[in-house]
Amino acid sequence: EPEVTQTPSHQVTQMGQEVILRCVPISNHLYFYWYRQILGQKVEFLVSFYNNEISEKSEIFDDQFSVERPDGSNFTLKIRSTKLEDSAMYFCASNRDTAGAYEQYFGPGTRLTVT
Amino acid sequence: GDSVTQMEGPVTLSEEAFLTINCTYTATGYPSLFWYVQYPGEGLQLLLKATKADDKGSNKGFEATYRKETTSFHLEKGSVQVSDSAVYFCALSDGDNNAGNMLTFGGGTRLMVKP
């Protein structure tokens, strides 16, 4: 069964460094998402991406964040200058462009630790 | 804005016990409702969904009914198994019934089932 994959599973970085989190969505999916979960808190929406552009973003997704689909298979989240409060589990998700087929398939997550 | 509230865990049950995890929501539109499950070390998986009032979603013995009058979508299972131990997330998707809508999650409820 096809699945969403994410790398790395755990990333440790120092405050102020740039990080890139990688995701490979399911191959015939057209909508892509990033969510995050700070330890002990809710899963929060960051951004959705369709047709090579951002379709929706939350207030969390400020200028420090960017997303890209560089090669037709990967979907990346970049944090330009990490802060301590960016420490969280980051989930990638994808789904198809079919009316009613709005089930989002999630990857296993990348745990980001900013020290 | 939209929000989802679910009972805090952990919920600890013995095998074959009856499970209820409460979920209520606030939404401006007419949302679709979901339960996602996260097993240890894995991503979020869709457990069940309902798209309109009085719909009942069901899967793997779990059920939830979309109650518009009480804005609730409580998860139930008649007889839990040790393998049901996981974190359960209630979520909604508001807006048009298409593939690109963001999910709003509750805080998650950890279920532990003892043999």
mmCIF file of N, CA and C in Angstrom, chain A:
data_model
loop_
_atom_site.group_PDB
_atom_site.id
_atom_site.type_symbol
_atom_site.label_atom_id
_atom_site.label_comp_id
_atom_site.label_asym_id
_atom_site.label_seq_id
_atom_site.Cartn_x
_atom_site.Cartn_y
_atom_site.Cartn_z
ATOM 1 N N GLU A 1 0.843 -1.198 0.000
ATOM 2 C CA GLU A 1 0.000 0.000 0.000
ATOM 3 C C GLU A 1 0.879 1.249 0.000
ATOM 4 N N PRO A 2 0.595 2.194 -0.884
ATOM 5 C CA PRO A 2 1.425 3.409 -0.931
ATOM 6 C C PRO A 2 1.331 4.179 0.377
ATOM 7 N N GLU A 3 2.440 4.851 0.720
ATOM 8 C CA GLU A 3 2.432 5.617 1.952
ATOM 9 C C GLU A 3 3.268 6.867 1.788
ATOM 10 N N VAL A 4 3.027 7.815 2.678
ATOM 11 C CA VAL A 4 3.815 9.040 2.731
ATOM 12 C C VAL A 4 5.052 8.760 3.585
ATOM 13 N N THR A 5 6.202 9.151 3.087
ATOM 14 C CA THR A 5 7.426 8.956 3.852
ATOM 15 C C THR A 5 8.041 10.304 4.201
ATOM 16 N N GLN A 6 8.764 10.340 5.314
ATOM 17 C CA GLN A 6 9.406 11.564 5.761
ATOM 18 C C GLN A 6 10.821 11.265 6.238
ATOM 19 N N THR A 7 11.716 12.186 5.924
ATOM 20 C CA THR A 7 13.092 12.077 6.419
ATOM 21 C C THR A 7 13.589 13.442 6.865
ATOM 22 N N PRO A 8 14.462 13.486 7.867
ATOM 23 C CA PRO A 8 14.829 12.365 8.732
ATOM 24 C C PRO A 8 13.726 12.093 9.743
ATOM 25 N N SER A 9 13.878 11.041 10.520
ATOM 26 C CA SER A 9 12.884 10.786 11.560
ATOM 27 C C SER A 9 13.123 11.698 12.759
ATOM 28 N N HIS A 10 14.386 12.069 12.963
ATOM 29 C CA HIS A 10 14.719 12.970 14.066
ATOM 30 C C HIS A 10 15.840 13.892 13.604
ATOM 31 N N GLN A 11 15.645 15.179 13.824
ATOM 32 C CA GLN A 11 16.631 16.183 13.441
ATOM 33 C C GLN A 11 16.929 17.048 14.660
ATOM 34 N N VAL A 12 18.206 17.146 14.978
ATOM 35 C CA VAL A 12 18.624 18.033 16.063
ATOM 36 C C VAL A 12 19.423 19.168 15.443
ATOM 37 N N THR A 13 19.096 20.394 15.805
ATOM 38 C CA THR A 13 19.781 21.541 15.224
ATOM 39 C C THR A 13 19.960 22.624 16.279
ATOM 40 N N GLN A 14 20.881 23.509 16.009
ATOM 41 C CA GLN A 14 21.094 24.610 16.944
ATOM 42 C C GLN A 14 20.241 25.801 16.518
ATOM 43 N N MET A 15 19.842 26.569 17.509
ATOM 44 C CA MET A 15 19.059 27.779 17.284
ATOM 45 C C MET A 15 19.740 28.658 16.240
ATOM 46 N N GLY A 16 18.945 29.170 15.301
ATOM 47 C CA GLY A 16 19.484 30.036 14.269
ATOM 48 C C GLY A 16 19.891 29.313 12.996
ATOM 49 N N GLN A 17 19.969 27.987 13.062
ATOM 50 C CA GLN A 17 20.338 27.223 11.871
ATOM 51 C C GLN A 17 19.125 26.983 10.978
ATOM 52 N N GLU A 18 19.409 26.730 9.724
ATOM 53 C CA GLU A 18 18.363 26.379 8.771
ATOM 54 C C GLU A 18 18.164 24.868 8.764
ATOM 55 N N VAL A 19 16.926 24.445 8.677
ATOM 56 C CA VAL A 19 16.649 23.019 8.527
ATOM 57 C C VAL A 19 15.699 22.803 7.363
ATOM 58 N N ILE A 20 15.845 21.658 6.717
ATOM 59 C CA ILE A 20 14.931 21.256 5.664
ATOM 60 C C ILE A 20 14.378 19.879 6.018
ATOM 61 N N LEU A 21 13.078 19.830 6.114
ATOM 62 C CA LEU A 21 12.406 18.564 6.385
ATOM 63 C C LEU A 21 11.832 18.056 5.072
ATOM 64 N N ARG A 22 12.018 16.766 4.830
ATOM 65 C CA ARG A 22 11.644 16.203 3.536
ATOM 66 C C ARG A 22 10.495 15.217 3.636
ATOM 67 N N CYS A 23 9.698 15.221 2.611
ATOM 68 C CA CYS A 23 8.526 14.357 2.539
ATOM 69 C C CYS A 23 8.409 13.853 1.101
ATOM 70 N N VAL A 24 8.007 12.593 0.972
ATOM 71 C CA VAL A 24 7.637 12.074 -0.333
ATOM 72 C C VAL A 24 6.167 11.680 -0.262
ATOM 73 N N PRO A 25 5.280 12.490 -0.847
ATOM 74 C CA PRO A 25 3.847 12.170 -0.815
ATOM 75 C C PRO A 25 3.532 10.960 -1.694
ATOM 76 N N ILE A 26 2.324 10.480 -1.598
ATOM 77 C CA ILE A 26 1.879 9.380 -2.452
ATOM 78 C C ILE A 26 1.829 9.886 -3.890
ATOM 79 N N SER A 27 2.252 9.054 -4.822
ATOM 80 C CA SER A 27 2.635 9.524 -6.154
ATOM 81 C C SER A 27 1.498 10.146 -6.955
ATOM 82 N N ASN A 28 0.267 9.732 -6.813
ATOM 83 C CA ASN A 28 -0.804 10.311 -7.626
ATOM 84 C C ASN A 28 -1.591 11.374 -6.869
ATOM 85 N N HIS A 29 -1.042 11.829 -5.746
ATOM 86 C CA HIS A 29 -1.703 12.864 -4.963
ATOM 87 C C HIS A 29 -1.290 14.249 -5.437
ATOM 88 N N LEU A 30 -2.211 15.198 -5.259
ATOM 89 C CA LEU A 30 -1.981 16.532 -5.794
ATOM 90 C C LEU A 30 -1.990 17.623 -4.726
ATOM 91 N N TYR A 31 -2.565 17.325 -3.555
ATOM 92 C CA TYR A 31 -2.595 18.297 -2.464
ATOM 93 C C TYR A 31 -1.606 17.843 -1.404
ATOM 94 N N PHE A 32 -0.849 18.792 -0.874
ATOM 95 C CA PHE A 32 0.182 18.468 0.105
ATOM 96 C C PHE A 32 0.084 19.433 1.286
ATOM 97 N N TYR A 33 0.438 18.918 2.447
ATOM 98 C CA TYR A 33 0.247 19.673 3.682
ATOM 99 C C TYR A 33 1.428 19.464 4.626
ATOM 100 N N TRP A 34 1.631 20.466 5.465
ATOM 101 C CA TRP A 34 2.476 20.304 6.636
ATOM 102 C C TRP A 34 1.676 20.676 7.869
ATOM 103 N N TYR A 35 1.830 19.843 8.903
ATOM 104 C CA TYR A 35 1.263 20.081 10.219
ATOM 105 C C TYR A 35 2.392 19.939 11.232
ATOM 106 N N ARG A 36 2.175 20.503 12.404
ATOM 107 C CA ARG A 36 3.154 20.266 13.457
ATOM 108 C C ARG A 36 2.429 20.009 14.766
ATOM 109 N N GLN A 37 3.155 19.331 15.662
ATOM 110 C CA GLN A 37 2.622 19.063 16.995
ATOM 111 C C GLN A 37 3.720 19.328 18.005
ATOM 112 N N ILE A 38 3.585 20.413 18.746
ATOM 113 C CA ILE A 38 4.486 20.665 19.863
ATOM 114 C C ILE A 38 4.131 19.670 20.964
ATOM 115 N N LEU A 39 5.150 19.184 21.654
ATOM 116 C CA LEU A 39 4.942 18.133 22.658
ATOM 117 C C LEU A 39 3.827 18.510 23.622
ATOM 118 N N GLY A 40 2.846 17.614 23.714
ATOM 119 C CA GLY A 40 1.754 17.822 24.657
ATOM 120 C C GLY A 40 0.667 18.744 24.160
ATOM 121 N N GLN A 41 0.807 19.234 22.912
ATOM 122 C CA GLN A 41 -0.204 20.154 22.389
ATOM 123 C C GLN A 41 -0.903 19.553 21.163
ATOM 124 N N LYS A 42 -1.784 20.348 20.576
ATOM 125 C CA LYS A 42 -2.578 19.857 19.456
ATOM 126 C C LYS A 42 -1.745 19.771 18.178
ATOM 127 N N VAL A 43 -2.212 18.949 17.263
ATOM 128 C CA VAL A 43 -1.687 18.961 15.898
ATOM 129 C C VAL A 43 -2.223 20.219 15.227
ATOM 130 N N GLU A 44 -1.291 21.041 14.682
ATOM 131 C CA GLU A 44 -1.689 22.333 14.107
ATOM 132 C C GLU A 44 -1.348 22.386 12.624
ATOM 133 N N PHE A 45 -2.243 22.921 11.853
ATOM 134 C CA PHE A 45 -2.032 23.101 10.421
ATOM 135 C C PHE A 45 -1.002 24.201 10.190
ATOM 136 N N LEU A 46 -0.086 23.957 9.262
ATOM 137 C CA LEU A 46 0.870 24.989 8.864
ATOM 138 C C LEU A 46 0.544 25.540 7.480
ATOM 139 N N VAL A 47 0.466 24.643 6.493
ATOM 140 C CA VAL A 47 0.372 25.103 5.111
ATOM 141 C C VAL A 47 -0.179 23.998 4.226
ATOM 142 N N SER A 48 -0.886 24.407 3.175
ATOM 143 C CA SER A 48 -1.293 23.465 2.129
ATOM 144 C C SER A 48 -0.752 23.957 0.793
ATOM 145 N N PHE A 49 -0.555 23.028 -0.122
ATOM 146 C CA PHE A 49 0.171 23.313 -1.362
ATOM 147 C C PHE A 49 -0.494 22.556 -2.482
ATOM 148 N N TYR A 50 -0.785 23.285 -3.562
ATOM 149 C CA TYR A 50 -1.443 22.650 -4.700
ATOM 150 C C TYR A 50 -1.008 23.354 -5.965
ATOM 151 N N ASN A 51 -0.748 22.596 -6.990
ATOM 152 C CA ASN A 51 -0.400 23.172 -8.295
ATOM 153 C C ASN A 51 0.799 24.113 -8.173
ATOM 154 N N ASN A 52 1.774 23.676 -7.397
ATOM 155 C CA ASN A 52 3.046 24.400 -7.236
ATOM 156 C C ASN A 52 2.925 25.746 -6.552
ATOM 157 N N GLU A 53 1.879 25.909 -5.773
ATOM 158 C CA GLU A 53 1.819 27.126 -4.983
ATOM 159 C C GLU A 53 1.071 26.879 -3.690
ATOM 160 N N ILE A 54 1.313 27.760 -2.713
ATOM 161 C CA ILE A 54 0.626 27.663 -1.437
ATOM 162 C C ILE A 54 -0.835 28.012 -1.647
ATOM 163 N N SER A 55 -1.735 27.132 -1.164
ATOM 164 C CA SER A 55 -3.162 27.415 -1.298
ATOM 165 C C SER A 55 -3.738 27.982 -0.006
ATOM 166 N N GLU A 56 -3.156 27.622 1.125
ATOM 167 C CA GLU A 56 -3.621 28.128 2.406
ATOM 168 C C GLU A 56 -2.476 28.037 3.399
ATOM 169 N N LYS A 57 -2.405 28.986 4.324
ATOM 170 C CA LYS A 57 -1.394 28.901 5.372
ATOM 171 C C LYS A 57 -1.947 29.473 6.657
ATOM 172 N N SER A 58 -1.400 28.980 7.774
ATOM 173 C CA SER A 58 -1.842 29.469 9.068
ATOM 174 C C SER A 58 -0.952 30.627 9.502
ATOM 175 N N GLU A 59 -1.343 31.241 10.610
ATOM 176 C CA GLU A 59 -0.547 32.361 11.126
ATOM 177 C C GLU A 59 0.799 31.898 11.666
ATOM 178 N N ILE A 60 0.917 30.593 11.929
ATOM 179 C CA ILE A 60 2.206 30.055 12.370
ATOM 180 C C ILE A 60 3.221 30.144 11.228
ATOM 181 N N PHE A 61 2.760 29.977 10.024
ATOM 182 C CA PHE A 61 3.610 29.876 8.833
ATOM 183 C C PHE A 61 4.055 31.279 8.428
ATOM 184 N N ASP A 62 5.056 31.790 9.149
ATOM 185 C CA ASP A 62 5.522 33.154 8.868
ATOM 186 C C ASP A 62 6.689 33.115 7.880
ATOM 187 N N ASP A 63 7.389 34.241 7.758
ATOM 188 C CA ASP A 63 8.445 34.358 6.749
ATOM 189 C C ASP A 63 9.628 33.424 6.988
ATOM 190 N N GLN A 64 9.703 32.829 8.172
ATOM 191 C CA GLN A 64 10.792 31.899 8.445
ATOM 192 C C GLN A 64 10.559 30.538 7.780
ATOM 193 N N PHE A 65 9.324 30.299 7.359
ATOM 194 C CA PHE A 65 8.972 29.017 6.771
ATOM 195 C C PHE A 65 8.815 29.145 5.253
ATOM 196 N N SER A 66 9.164 28.102 4.556
ATOM 197 C CA SER A 66 8.868 28.034 3.131
ATOM 198 C C SER A 66 8.676 26.581 2.739
ATOM 199 N N VAL A 67 7.946 26.368 1.663
ATOM 200 C CA VAL A 67 7.736 25.017 1.148
ATOM 201 C C VAL A 67 8.084 24.991 -0.330
ATOM 202 N N GLU A 68 8.423 23.788 -0.774
ATOM 203 C CA GLU A 68 8.845 23.641 -2.156
ATOM 204 C C GLU A 68 8.583 22.217 -2.607
ATOM 205 N N ARG A 69 8.293 22.080 -3.885
ATOM 206 C CA ARG A 69 8.196 20.748 -4.490
ATOM 207 C C ARG A 69 9.241 20.745 -5.602
ATOM 208 N N PRO A 70 10.482 20.454 -5.258
ATOM 209 C CA PRO A 70 11.586 20.725 -6.177
ATOM 210 C C PRO A 70 11.662 19.823 -7.407
ATOM 211 N N ASP A 71 11.125 18.612 -7.291
ATOM 212 C CA ASP A 71 11.410 17.670 -8.375
ATOM 213 C C ASP A 71 10.239 16.768 -8.726
ATOM 214 N N GLY A 72 9.038 17.110 -8.353
ATOM 215 C CA GLY A 72 7.880 16.298 -8.711
ATOM 216 C C GLY A 72 7.627 15.110 -7.811
ATOM 217 N N SER A 73 8.556 14.840 -6.889
ATOM 218 C CA SER A 73 8.272 13.757 -5.940
ATOM 219 C C SER A 73 8.439 14.209 -4.495
ATOM 220 N N ASN A 74 9.455 15.023 -4.224
ATOM 221 C CA ASN A 74 9.673 15.503 -2.865
ATOM 222 C C ASN A 74 8.840 16.748 -2.578
ATOM 223 N N PHE A 75 8.526 16.908 -1.297
ATOM 224 C CA PHE A 75 7.836 18.108 -0.813
ATOM 225 C C PHE A 75 8.576 18.504 0.463
ATOM 226 N N THR A 76 9.148 19.707 0.459
ATOM 227 C CA THR A 76 10.015 20.075 1.577
ATOM 228 C C THR A 76 9.463 21.248 2.363
ATOM 229 N N LEU A 77 9.812 21.261 3.643
ATOM 230 C CA LEU A 77 9.538 22.386 4.526
ATOM 231 C C LEU A 77 10.878 22.910 5.004
ATOM 232 N N LYS A 78 11.111 24.185 4.766
ATOM 233 C CA LYS A 78 12.353 24.812 5.224
ATOM 234 C C LYS A 78 12.034 25.802 6.326
ATOM 235 N N ILE A 79 12.834 25.729 7.375
ATOM 236 C CA ILE A 79 12.784 26.750 8.420
ATOM 237 C C ILE A 79 14.118 27.477 8.353
ATOM 238 N N ARG A 80 14.075 28.766 8.070
ATOM 239 C CA ARG A 80 15.293 29.521 7.749
ATOM 240 C C ARG A 80 16.209 29.706 8.946
ATOM 241 N N SER A 81 15.674 30.088 10.042
ATOM 242 C CA SER A 81 16.462 30.360 11.236
ATOM 243 C C SER A 81 15.688 29.832 12.428
ATOM 244 N N THR A 82 16.026 28.637 12.844
ATOM 245 C CA THR A 82 15.197 27.956 13.837
ATOM 246 C C THR A 82 15.245 28.624 15.205
ATOM 247 N N LYS A 83 14.098 28.531 15.882
ATOM 248 C CA LYS A 83 13.994 29.035 17.253
ATOM 249 C C LYS A 83 13.710 27.843 18.165
ATOM 250 N N LEU A 84 13.916 28.053 19.445
ATOM 251 C CA LEU A 84 13.640 26.980 20.399
ATOM 252 C C LEU A 84 12.189 26.506 20.282
ATOM 253 N N GLU A 85 11.287 27.446 20.061
ATOM 254 C CA GLU A 85 9.859 27.103 20.003
ATOM 255 C C GLU A 85 9.450 26.373 18.725
ATOM 256 N N ASP A 86 10.385 26.188 17.799
ATOM 257 C CA ASP A 86 10.103 25.375 16.615
ATOM 258 C C ASP A 86 10.249 23.884 16.901
ATOM 259 N N SER A 87 10.746 23.558 18.077
ATOM 260 C CA SER A 87 10.871 22.139 18.449
ATOM 261 C C SER A 87 9.483 21.515 18.476
ATOM 262 N N ALA A 88 9.300 20.479 17.671
ATOM 263 C CA ALA A 88 7.985 19.864 17.518
ATOM 264 C C ALA A 88 8.121 18.639 16.634
ATOM 265 N N MET A 89 7.021 17.895 16.525
ATOM 266 C CA MET A 89 6.908 16.846 15.521
ATOM 267 C C MET A 89 6.239 17.460 14.307
ATOM 268 N N TYR A 90 6.847 17.289 13.143
ATOM 269 C CA TYR A 90 6.301 17.838 11.911
ATOM 270 C C TYR A 90 5.773 16.696 11.039
ATOM 271 N N PHE A 91 4.509 16.814 10.672
ATOM 272 C CA PHE A 91 3.863 15.795 9.854
ATOM 273 C C PHE A 91 3.587 16.347 8.455
ATOM 274 N N CYS A 92 3.887 15.545 7.480
ATOM 275 C CA CYS A 92 3.514 15.816 6.096
ATOM 276 C C CYS A 92 2.276 14.984 5.770
ATOM 277 N N ALA A 93 1.409 15.500 4.916
ATOM 278 C CA ALA A 93 0.225 14.749 4.493
ATOM 279 C C ALA A 93 -0.059 15.063 3.031
ATOM 280 N N SER A 94 -0.828 14.166 2.395
ATOM 281 C CA SER A 94 -1.221 14.408 1.003
ATOM 282 C C SER A 94 -2.582 13.785 0.748
ATOM 283 N N ASN A 95 -3.269 14.293 -0.280
ATOM 284 C CA ASN A 95 -4.469 13.608 -0.749
ATOM 285 C C ASN A 95 -4.729 13.902 -2.221
ATOM 286 N N ARG A 96 -5.694 13.170 -2.770
ATOM 287 C CA ARG A 96 -5.979 13.241 -4.201
ATOM 288 C C ARG A 96 -6.921 14.397 -4.501
ATOM 289 N N ASP A 97 -6.973 14.762 -5.731
ATOM 290 C CA ASP A 97 -7.902 15.802 -6.173
ATOM 291 C C ASP A 97 -9.137 15.148 -6.756
ATOM 292 N N THR A 98 -9.923 14.543 -5.871
ATOM 293 C CA THR A 98 -11.166 13.915 -6.309
ATOM 294 C C THR A 98 -12.262 14.361 -5.364
ATOM 295 N N ALA A 99 -13.357 14.818 -5.886
ATOM 296 C CA ALA A 99 -14.435 15.309 -5.033
ATOM 297 C C ALA A 99 -14.806 14.264 -3.997
ATOM 298 N N GLY A 100 -14.759 14.665 -2.751
ATOM 299 C CA GLY A 100 -15.114 13.768 -1.660
ATOM 300 C C GLY A 100 -13.961 12.918 -1.167
ATOM 301 N N ALA A 101 -12.871 12.842 -1.923
ATOM 302 C CA ALA A 101 -11.739 11.993 -1.497
ATOM 303 C C ALA A 101 -10.793 12.829 -0.658
ATOM 304 N N TYR A 102 -11.304 13.339 0.447
ATOM 305 C CA TYR A 102 -10.501 14.277 1.222
ATOM 306 C C TYR A 102 -9.761 13.623 2.362
ATOM 307 N N GLU A 103 -9.647 12.296 2.315
ATOM 308 C CA GLU A 103 -8.829 11.672 3.347
ATOM 309 C C GLU A 103 -7.388 12.091 3.146
ATOM 310 N N GLN A 104 -6.801 12.637 4.170
ATOM 311 C CA GLN A 104 -5.400 13.015 4.110
ATOM 312 C C GLN A 104 -4.566 11.866 4.666
ATOM 313 N N TYR A 105 -3.558 11.487 3.913
ATOM 314 C CA TYR A 105 -2.643 10.417 4.316
ATOM 315 C C TYR A 105 -1.408 11.068 4.927
ATOM 316 N N PHE A 106 -1.095 10.641 6.138
ATOM 317 C CA PHE A 106 -0.013 11.260 6.895
ATOM 318 C C PHE A 106 1.244 10.402 6.895
ATOM 319 N N GLY A 107 2.369 11.094 6.912
ATOM 320 C CA GLY A 107 3.636 10.426 7.135
ATOM 321 C C GLY A 107 3.888 10.204 8.616
ATOM 322 N N PRO A 108 4.981 9.502 8.961
ATOM 323 C CA PRO A 108 5.261 9.172 10.365
ATOM 324 C C PRO A 108 5.806 10.345 11.172
ATOM 325 N N GLY A 109 6.159 11.428 10.498
ATOM 326 C CA GLY A 109 6.625 12.612 11.210
ATOM 327 C C GLY A 109 8.131 12.713 11.316
ATOM 328 N N THR A 110 8.594 13.944 11.454
ATOM 329 C CA THR A 110 9.999 14.242 11.784
ATOM 330 C C THR A 110 10.006 14.986 13.102
ATOM 331 N N ARG A 111 10.751 14.441 14.046
ATOM 332 C CA ARG A 111 10.867 15.148 15.331
ATOM 333 C C ARG A 111 12.015 16.142 15.211
ATOM 334 N N LEU A 112 11.724 17.423 15.332
ATOM 335 C CA LEU A 112 12.735 18.474 15.278
ATOM 336 C C LEU A 112 13.022 18.959 16.690
ATOM 337 N N THR A 113 14.283 18.910 17.059
ATOM 338 C CA THR A 113 14.723 19.417 18.357
ATOM 339 C C THR A 113 15.699 20.556 18.122
ATOM 340 N N VAL A 114 15.339 21.728 18.613
ATOM 341 C CA VAL A 114 16.193 22.916 18.479
ATOM 342 C C VAL A 114 16.828 23.193 19.832
ATOM 343 N N THR A 115 18.171 23.244 19.841
ATOM 344 C CA THR A 115 18.867 23.440 21.123
ATOM 345 C C THR A 115 19.515 24.824 21.196
#
